Coordinates of C-alpha atoms and ligand atoms in Angstrom, one line a residue:
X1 CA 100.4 85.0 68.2
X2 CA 97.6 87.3 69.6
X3 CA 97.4 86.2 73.6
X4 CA 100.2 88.3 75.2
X5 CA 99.7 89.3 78.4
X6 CA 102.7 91.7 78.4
X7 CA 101.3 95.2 79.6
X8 CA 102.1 98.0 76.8
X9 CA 104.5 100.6 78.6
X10 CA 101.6 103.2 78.7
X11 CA 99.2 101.2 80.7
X12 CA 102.3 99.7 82.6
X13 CA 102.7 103.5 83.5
X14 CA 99.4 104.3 85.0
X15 CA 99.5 101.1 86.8
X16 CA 102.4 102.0 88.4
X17 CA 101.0 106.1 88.7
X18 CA 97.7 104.5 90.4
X19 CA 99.7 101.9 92.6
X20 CA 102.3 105.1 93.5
X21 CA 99.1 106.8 94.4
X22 CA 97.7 104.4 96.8
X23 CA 100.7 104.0 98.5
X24 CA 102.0 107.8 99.0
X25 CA 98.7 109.6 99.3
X26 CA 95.7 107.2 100.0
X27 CA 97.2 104.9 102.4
X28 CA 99.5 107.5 104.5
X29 CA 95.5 109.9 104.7
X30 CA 94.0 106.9 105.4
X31 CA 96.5 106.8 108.4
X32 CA 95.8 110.0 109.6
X33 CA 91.9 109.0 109.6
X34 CA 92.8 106.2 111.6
X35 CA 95.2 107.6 114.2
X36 CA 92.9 110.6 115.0
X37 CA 90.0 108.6 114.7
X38 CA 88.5 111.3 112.6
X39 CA 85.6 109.6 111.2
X40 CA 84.1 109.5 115.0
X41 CA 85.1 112.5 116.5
X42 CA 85.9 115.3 114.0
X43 CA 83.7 114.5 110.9
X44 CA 85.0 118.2 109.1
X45 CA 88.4 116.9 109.2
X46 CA 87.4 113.8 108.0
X47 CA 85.6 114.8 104.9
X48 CA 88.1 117.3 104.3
X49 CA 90.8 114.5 104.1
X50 CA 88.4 112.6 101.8
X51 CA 87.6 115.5 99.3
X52 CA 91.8 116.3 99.5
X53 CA 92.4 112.9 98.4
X54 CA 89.9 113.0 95.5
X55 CA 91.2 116.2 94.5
X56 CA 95.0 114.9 94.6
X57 CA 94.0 111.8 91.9
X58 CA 91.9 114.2 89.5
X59 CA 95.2 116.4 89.9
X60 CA 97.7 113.0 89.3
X61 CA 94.7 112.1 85.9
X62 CA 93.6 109.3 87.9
X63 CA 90.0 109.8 87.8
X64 CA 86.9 107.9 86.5
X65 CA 89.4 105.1 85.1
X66 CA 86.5 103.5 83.8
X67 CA 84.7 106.4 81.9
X68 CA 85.4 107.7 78.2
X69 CA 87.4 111.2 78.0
X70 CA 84.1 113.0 76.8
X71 CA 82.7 112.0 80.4
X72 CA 86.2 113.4 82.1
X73 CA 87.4 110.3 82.1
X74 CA 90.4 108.3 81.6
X75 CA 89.0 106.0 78.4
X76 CA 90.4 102.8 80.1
X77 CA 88.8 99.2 78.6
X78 CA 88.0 96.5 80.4
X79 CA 91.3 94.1 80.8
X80 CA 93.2 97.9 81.0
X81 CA 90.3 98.5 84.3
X82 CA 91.2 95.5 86.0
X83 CA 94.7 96.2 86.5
X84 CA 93.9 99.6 87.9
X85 CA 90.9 98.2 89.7
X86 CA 92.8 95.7 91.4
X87 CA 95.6 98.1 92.6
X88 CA 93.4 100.6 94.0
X89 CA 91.3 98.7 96.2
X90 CA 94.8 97.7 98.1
X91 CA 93.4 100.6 100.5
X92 CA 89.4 100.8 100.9
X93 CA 89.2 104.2 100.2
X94 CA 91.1 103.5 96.9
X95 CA 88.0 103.0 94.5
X96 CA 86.0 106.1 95.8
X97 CA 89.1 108.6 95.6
X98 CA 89.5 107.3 91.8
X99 CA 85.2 107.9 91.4
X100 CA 85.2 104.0 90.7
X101 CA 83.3 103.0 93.4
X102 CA 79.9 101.1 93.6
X103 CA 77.3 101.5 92.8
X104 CA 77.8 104.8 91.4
X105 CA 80.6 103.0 88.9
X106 CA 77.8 100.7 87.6
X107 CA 75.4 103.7 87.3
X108 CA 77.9 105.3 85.5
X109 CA 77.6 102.6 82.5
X110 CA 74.1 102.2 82.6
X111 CA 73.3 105.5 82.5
X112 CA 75.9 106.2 79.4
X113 CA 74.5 103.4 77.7
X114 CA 70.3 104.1 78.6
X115 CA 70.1 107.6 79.6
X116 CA 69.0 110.4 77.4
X117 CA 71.1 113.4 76.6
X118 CA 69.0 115.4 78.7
X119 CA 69.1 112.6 81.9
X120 CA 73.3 112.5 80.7
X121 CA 73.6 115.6 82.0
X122 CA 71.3 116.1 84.8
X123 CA 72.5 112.9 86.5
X124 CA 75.6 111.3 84.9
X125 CA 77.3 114.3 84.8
X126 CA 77.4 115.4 88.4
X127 CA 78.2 111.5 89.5
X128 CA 81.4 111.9 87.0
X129 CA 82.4 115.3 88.3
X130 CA 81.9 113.9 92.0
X131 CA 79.6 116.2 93.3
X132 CA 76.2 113.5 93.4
X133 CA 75.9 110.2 94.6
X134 CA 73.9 107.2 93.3
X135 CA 72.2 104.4 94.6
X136 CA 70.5 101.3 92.4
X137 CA 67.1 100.2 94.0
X138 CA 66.3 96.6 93.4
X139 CA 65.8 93.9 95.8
X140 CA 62.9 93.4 98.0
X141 CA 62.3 91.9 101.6
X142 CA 59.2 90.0 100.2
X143 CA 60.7 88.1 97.3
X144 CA 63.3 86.8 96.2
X145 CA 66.1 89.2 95.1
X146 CA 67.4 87.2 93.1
X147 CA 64.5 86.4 90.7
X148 CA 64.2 90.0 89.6
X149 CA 60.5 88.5 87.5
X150 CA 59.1 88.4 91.0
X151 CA 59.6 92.6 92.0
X152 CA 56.4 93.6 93.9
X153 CA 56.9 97.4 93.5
X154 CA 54.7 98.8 91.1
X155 CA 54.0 101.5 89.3
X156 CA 50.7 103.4 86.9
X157 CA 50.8 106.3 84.9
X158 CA 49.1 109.3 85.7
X159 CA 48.7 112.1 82.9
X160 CA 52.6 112.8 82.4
X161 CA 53.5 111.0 85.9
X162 CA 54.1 107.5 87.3
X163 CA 52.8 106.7 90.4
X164 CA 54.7 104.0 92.6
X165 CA 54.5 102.1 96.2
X166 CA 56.6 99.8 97.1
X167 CA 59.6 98.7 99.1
X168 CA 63.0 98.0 98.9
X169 CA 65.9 97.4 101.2
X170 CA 69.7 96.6 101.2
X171 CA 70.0 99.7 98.8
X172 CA 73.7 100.7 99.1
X173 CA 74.6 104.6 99.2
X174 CA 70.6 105.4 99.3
X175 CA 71.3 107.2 102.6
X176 CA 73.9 109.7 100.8
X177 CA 72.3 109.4 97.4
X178 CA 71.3 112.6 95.2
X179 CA 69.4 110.2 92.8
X180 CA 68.1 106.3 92.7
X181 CA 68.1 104.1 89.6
X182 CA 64.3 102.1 91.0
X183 CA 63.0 99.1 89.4
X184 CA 59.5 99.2 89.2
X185 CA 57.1 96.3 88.0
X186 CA 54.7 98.5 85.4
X187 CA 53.4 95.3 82.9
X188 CA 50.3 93.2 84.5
X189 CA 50.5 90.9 81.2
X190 CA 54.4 91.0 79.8
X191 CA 54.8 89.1 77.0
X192 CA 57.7 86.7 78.9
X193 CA 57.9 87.5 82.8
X194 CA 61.6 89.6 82.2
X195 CA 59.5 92.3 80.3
X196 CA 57.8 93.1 83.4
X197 CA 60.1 95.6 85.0
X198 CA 61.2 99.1 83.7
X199 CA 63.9 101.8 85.9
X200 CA 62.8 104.8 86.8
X201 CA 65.4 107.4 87.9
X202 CA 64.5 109.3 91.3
X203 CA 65.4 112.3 92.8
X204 CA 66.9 112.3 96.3
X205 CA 65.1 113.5 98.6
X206 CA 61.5 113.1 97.2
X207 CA 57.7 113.1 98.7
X208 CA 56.9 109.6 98.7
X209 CA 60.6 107.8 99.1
X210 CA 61.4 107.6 103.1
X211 CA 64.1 106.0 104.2
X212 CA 63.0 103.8 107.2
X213 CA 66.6 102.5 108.4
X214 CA 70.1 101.9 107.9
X215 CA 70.3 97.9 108.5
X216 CA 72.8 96.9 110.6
X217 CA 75.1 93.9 109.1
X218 CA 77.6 91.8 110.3
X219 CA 80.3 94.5 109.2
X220 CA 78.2 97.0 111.0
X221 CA 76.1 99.9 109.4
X222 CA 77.8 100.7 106.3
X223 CA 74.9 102.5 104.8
X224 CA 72.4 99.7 103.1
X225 CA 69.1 100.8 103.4
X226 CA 65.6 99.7 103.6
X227 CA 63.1 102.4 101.8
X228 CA 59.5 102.7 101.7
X229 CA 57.9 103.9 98.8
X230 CA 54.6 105.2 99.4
X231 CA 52.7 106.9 95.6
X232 CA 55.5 108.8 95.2
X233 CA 55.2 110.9 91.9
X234 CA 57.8 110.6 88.8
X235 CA 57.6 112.2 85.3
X236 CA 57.7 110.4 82.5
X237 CA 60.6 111.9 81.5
X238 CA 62.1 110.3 84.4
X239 CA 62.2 106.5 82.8
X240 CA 65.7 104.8 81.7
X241 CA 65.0 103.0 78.5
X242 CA 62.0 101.4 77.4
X243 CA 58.7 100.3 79.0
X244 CA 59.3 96.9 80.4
X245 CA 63.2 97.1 79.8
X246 CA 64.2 97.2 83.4
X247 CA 65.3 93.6 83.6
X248 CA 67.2 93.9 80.6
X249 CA 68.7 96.9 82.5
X250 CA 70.0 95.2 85.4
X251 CA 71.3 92.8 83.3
X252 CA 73.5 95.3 81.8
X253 CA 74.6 96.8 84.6
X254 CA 75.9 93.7 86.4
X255 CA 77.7 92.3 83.9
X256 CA 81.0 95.1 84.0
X257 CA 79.4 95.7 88.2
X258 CA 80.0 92.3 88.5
X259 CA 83.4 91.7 87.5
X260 CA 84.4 95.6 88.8
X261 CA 83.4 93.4 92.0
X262 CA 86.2 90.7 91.1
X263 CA 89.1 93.1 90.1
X264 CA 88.5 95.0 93.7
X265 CA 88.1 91.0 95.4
X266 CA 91.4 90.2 93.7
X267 CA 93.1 93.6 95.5
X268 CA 91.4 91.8 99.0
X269 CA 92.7 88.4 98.3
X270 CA 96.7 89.3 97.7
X271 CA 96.5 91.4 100.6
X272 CA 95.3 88.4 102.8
X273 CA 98.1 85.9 101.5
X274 CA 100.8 88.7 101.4
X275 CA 99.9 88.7 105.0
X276 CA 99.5 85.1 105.3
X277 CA 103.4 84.1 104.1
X278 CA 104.3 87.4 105.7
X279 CA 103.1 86.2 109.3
X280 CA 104.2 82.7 108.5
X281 CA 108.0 83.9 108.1
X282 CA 107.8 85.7 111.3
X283 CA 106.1 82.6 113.5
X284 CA 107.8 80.2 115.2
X285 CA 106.5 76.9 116.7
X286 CA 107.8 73.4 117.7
X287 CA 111.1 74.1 115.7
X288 CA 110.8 76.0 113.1
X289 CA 109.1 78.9 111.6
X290 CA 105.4 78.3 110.1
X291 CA 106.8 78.8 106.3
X292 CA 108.6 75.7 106.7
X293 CA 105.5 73.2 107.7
X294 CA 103.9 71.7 105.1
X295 CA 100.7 72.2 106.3
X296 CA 101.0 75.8 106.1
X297 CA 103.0 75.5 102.8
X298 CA 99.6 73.9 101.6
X299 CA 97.3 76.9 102.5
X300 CA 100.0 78.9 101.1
X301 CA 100.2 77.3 97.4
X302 CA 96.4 76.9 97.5
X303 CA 95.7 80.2 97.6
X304 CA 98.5 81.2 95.6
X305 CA 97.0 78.4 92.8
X306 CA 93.5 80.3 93.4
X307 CA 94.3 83.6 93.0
X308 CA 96.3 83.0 90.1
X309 CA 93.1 81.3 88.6
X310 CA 90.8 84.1 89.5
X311 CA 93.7 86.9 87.9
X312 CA 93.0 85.0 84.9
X313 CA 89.3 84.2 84.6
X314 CA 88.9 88.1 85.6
X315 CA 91.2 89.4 82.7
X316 CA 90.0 86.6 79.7
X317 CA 86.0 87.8 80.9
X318 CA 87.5 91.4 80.7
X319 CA 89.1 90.8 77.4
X320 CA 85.3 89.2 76.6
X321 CA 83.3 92.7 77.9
X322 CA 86.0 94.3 75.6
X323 CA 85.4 92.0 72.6
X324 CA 81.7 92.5 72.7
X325 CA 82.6 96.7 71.7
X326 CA 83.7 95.5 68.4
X327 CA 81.5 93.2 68.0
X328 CA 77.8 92.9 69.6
X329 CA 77.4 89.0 68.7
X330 CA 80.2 88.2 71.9
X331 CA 78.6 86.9 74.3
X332 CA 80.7 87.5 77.9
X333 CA 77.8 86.6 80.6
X334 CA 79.3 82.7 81.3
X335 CA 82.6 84.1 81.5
X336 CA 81.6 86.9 84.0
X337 CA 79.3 84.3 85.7
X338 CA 81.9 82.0 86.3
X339 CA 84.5 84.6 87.2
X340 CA 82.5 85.9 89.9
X341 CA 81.5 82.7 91.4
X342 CA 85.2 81.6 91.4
X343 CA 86.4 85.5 93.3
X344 CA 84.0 85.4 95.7
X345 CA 84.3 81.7 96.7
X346 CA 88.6 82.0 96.3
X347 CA 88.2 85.4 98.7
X348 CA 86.6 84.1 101.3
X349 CA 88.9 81.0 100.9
X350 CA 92.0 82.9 101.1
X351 CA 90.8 85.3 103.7
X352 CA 89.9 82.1 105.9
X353 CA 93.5 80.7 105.5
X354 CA 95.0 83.7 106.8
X355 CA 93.5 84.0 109.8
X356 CA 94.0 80.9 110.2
X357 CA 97.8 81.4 110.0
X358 CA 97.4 84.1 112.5
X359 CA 95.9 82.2 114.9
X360 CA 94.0 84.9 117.8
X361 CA 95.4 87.6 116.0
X362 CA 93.7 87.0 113.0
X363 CA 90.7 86.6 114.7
X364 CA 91.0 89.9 116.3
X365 CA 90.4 93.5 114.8
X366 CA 94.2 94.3 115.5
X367 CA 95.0 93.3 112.0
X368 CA 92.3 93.9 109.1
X369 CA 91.4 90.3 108.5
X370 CA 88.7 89.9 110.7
X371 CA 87.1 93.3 108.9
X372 CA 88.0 91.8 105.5
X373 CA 86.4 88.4 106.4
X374 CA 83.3 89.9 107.6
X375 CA 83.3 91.9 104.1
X376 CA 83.7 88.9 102.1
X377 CA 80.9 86.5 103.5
X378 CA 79.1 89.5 101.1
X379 CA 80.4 88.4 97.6
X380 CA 78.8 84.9 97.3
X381 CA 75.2 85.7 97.4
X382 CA 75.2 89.5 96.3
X383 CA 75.1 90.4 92.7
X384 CA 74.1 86.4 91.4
X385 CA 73.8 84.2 94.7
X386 CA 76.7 81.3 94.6
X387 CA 73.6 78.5 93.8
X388 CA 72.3 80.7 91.0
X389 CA 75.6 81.6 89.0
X390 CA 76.0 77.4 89.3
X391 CA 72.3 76.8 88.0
X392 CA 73.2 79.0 84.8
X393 CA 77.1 77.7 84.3
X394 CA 75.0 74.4 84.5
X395 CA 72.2 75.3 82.0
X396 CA 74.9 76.8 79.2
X397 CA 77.4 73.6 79.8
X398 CA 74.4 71.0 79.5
X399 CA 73.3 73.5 76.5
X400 CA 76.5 72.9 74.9
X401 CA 76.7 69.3 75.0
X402 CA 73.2 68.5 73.7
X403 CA 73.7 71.2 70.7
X404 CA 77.5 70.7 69.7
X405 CA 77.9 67.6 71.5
X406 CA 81.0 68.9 73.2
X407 CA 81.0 71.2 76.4
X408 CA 83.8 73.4 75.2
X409 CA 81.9 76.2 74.3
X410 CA 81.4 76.2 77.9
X411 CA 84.3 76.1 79.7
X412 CA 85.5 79.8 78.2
X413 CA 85.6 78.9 74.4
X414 CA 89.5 79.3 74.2
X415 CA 91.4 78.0 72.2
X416 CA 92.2 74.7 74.0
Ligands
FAD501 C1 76.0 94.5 101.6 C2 74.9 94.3 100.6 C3 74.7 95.3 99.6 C4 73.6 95.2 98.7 N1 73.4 96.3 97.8 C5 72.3 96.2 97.1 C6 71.9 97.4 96.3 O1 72.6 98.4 96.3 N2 70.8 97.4 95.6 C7 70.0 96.2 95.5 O2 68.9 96.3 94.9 N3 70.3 95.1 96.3 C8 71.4 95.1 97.0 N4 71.7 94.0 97.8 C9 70.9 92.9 97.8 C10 71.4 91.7 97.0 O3 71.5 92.0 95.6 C11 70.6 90.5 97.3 O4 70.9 90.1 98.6 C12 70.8 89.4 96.3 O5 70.3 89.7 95.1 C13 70.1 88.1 96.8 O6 68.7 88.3 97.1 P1 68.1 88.0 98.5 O7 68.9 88.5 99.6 O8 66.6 88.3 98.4 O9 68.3 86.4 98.6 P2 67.3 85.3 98.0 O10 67.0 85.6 96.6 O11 66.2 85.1 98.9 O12 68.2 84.0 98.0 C14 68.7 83.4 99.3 C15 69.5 82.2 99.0 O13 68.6 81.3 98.3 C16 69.4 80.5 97.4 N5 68.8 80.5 96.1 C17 68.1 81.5 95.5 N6 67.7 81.2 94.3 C18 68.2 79.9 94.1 C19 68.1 79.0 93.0 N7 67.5 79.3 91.8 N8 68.7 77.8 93.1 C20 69.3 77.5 94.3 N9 69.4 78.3 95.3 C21 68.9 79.5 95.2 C22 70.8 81.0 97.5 O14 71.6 80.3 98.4 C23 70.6 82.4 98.0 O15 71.8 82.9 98.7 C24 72.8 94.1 98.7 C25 73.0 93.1 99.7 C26 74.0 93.2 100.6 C27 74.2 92.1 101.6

């Protein structure tokens, strides 16, 4: 029998080192940011507390879970990731103390899987040692982010340089960055409209790339900027993969993004209904405590139904990712699909519920809730909008019918 879902008692350890972690060093710093309100008022202290913490987990061999030992890494697969993903981002600062943050996690992969030697070490290198930041530069305010074949930015070659103008916006960490990942349309006449697109990476600051804001969303001004791109001047050295490969690219990358998303989502979700039962045990109204009304009982067991769901979509597309390193004919982009429009719909769900059971607390920034909430409304249209990831789970079910005459290829391919 080959499904077990038993942890091995290594990986058992270093689930319980990274959730030991969290709990004696993140969480009690993150604390001390809080209390002394450090971030506003005494930014040395802050960073210091920051860099401390990331210097405690590469001391405790909790660093770059999801990067091979060569890279200073600690070699962790998939379905291993998700359990350490998902107890980390218990506290907010948990992914970036571990280097496992995005987007630089997601550069991490694509640049170990497209770079050059020589773009290894001038870029992924630093990012793995945690002395660079990255940012991924992709959507557009003029089109569509999330038809890629429609990317306005464009580039020509000039001698041993590109030239490119453009403009981009909602580019996370571009206001800290060291270097960009840009997609850049450089094919007038692609043979099919994916081919039209190729990355470039680009060094931070650079004549040409001017960052014109820091947008303001409903969780505040977290660092998502808009750039404008005016001829500014990149080697030809400077392209990751092929001519025309950026699509292809960004399809890599999101995949393992993607579902890094879903592990950290998971974290959010059983913090909300650990606080949901939690409050409902603790509330009393018209004779008796909250736990003991049905109606609550049923937001309870639906979220506890839902996250149970999501736990295991997340670790059978994991186990798919995996799969697909022994052998390149697996295909894991429905599984991931589906997993990440299930998360994202089941967080915001479950984050709803408990507020809900909080009543005016919820609803005000004394607990986090409300910040989680206002986090959430994020994951249904970022990385693969809700309508999109349906359109394709649609397309491959429909595709499955009409060529096996059963949908079951569809619906995960397991083995019932
Ligand atoms: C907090 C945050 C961080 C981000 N970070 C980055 C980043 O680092 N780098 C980056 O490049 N981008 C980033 N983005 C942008 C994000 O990837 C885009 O928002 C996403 O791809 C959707 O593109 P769009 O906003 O242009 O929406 P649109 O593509 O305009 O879509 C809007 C809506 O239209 C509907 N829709 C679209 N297509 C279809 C369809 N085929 N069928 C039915 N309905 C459809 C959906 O409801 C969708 O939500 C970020 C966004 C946010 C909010």
């Amino acid at each position: 029998m080959a499904i077990d879902f038993s942890l091995s008692p290594d990986l058992e350890a270093i689930r319980a080192r990274v959730r030991g972690f969290i709990d004696e060093v993140v969480r009690p710093t993150e604390q001390r940011i809080d209390d002394g309100r450090l971030r506003d008022t005494d930014k040395r202290a802050y960073y210091g507390e920051l860099l401390g913490m990331r210097a405690a987990a590469r001391g405790a061999g909790l660093w770059l879970p999801h990067m091979p030992a060569e890279w200073g890494g600690m070699g962790l697969g998939h379905v291993e990731l998700a359990m350490v993903q998902a107890e980390a981002a218990k506290s907010s600062f948990g992914p970036w103390v571990l280097n496992c943050q995005a987007p630089d996690e997601g550069n991490m992969h694509t640049l170990l899987h497209w770079g050059t030697d020589a773009q290894k070490e001038k870029y992924l290198r630093p990012l793995c040692e945690g002395t660079a930041m990255s940012c991924f530069a992709m959507t557009e305010p003029e089109v569509a982010g999330s038809d890629p074949t429609l990317i306005r930015t464009s580039g020509y070659q000039d001698g041993d340089e590109w030239v490119i103008s453009g403009h981009k916006w909602f580019i996370s960490n571009a206001h800290r960055a060291t270097f960009a990942i840009l997609i850049v349309r450089t094919e007038d006449n692609p043979d099919i409209p994916q081919a039209a697109n190729t990355a470039f990476i680009v060094d931070l600051p650079s004549d040409g790339w001017t960052e014109v804001r820091q947008i303001e969303t409903m969780h505040g001004g977290t660092g998502h900027s808009e750039i404008l791109i005016e001829d500014l001047r990149v080697h030809a050295d400077q392209m990751l993969g092929g001519r025309g490969q950026g699509h292809l690219l960004g399809q890599y990358r999101l995949g393992p993004a993607r579902l890094a998303h879903c592990m950290r989502w998971i974290a959010q979700a059983e913090t909300a209904l650990d606080m949901m039962v939690d409050r409902s045990l603790n509330r009393f109204s018209h004779g008796s405590l909250l736990a003991e009304k049905q109606g609550i009982q049923w937001l309870i067991a639906d979220s506890a139904m839902e996250l149970y769901q999501a736990k295991l979509m997340v670790l059978h597309a994991a186990y798919k990712v995996d799969a697909k390193q022994r052998d390149d004919s697996v295909d894991f982009t429905a599984e991931v699909s589906m997993a990440k429009h299930f998360v994202a719909n089941m967080l915001n769900r479950v984050i709803d519920r408990a507020i809900q059971v909080h009543g005016a607390l919820g609803y005000s920034t004394d607990t986090p809730l409300a910040h989680m909430y206002q986090h959430a409304r994020w994951a249904r249209f970022a990385d693969g909008a809700d309508e999109v990831h349906q359109m394709r789970i649609a397309q491959r079910t429909i595709g499955a019918y009409t060529s096996d005459g059963s949908t079951r290829r569809a619906t995960g391919n397991l083995p019932i």
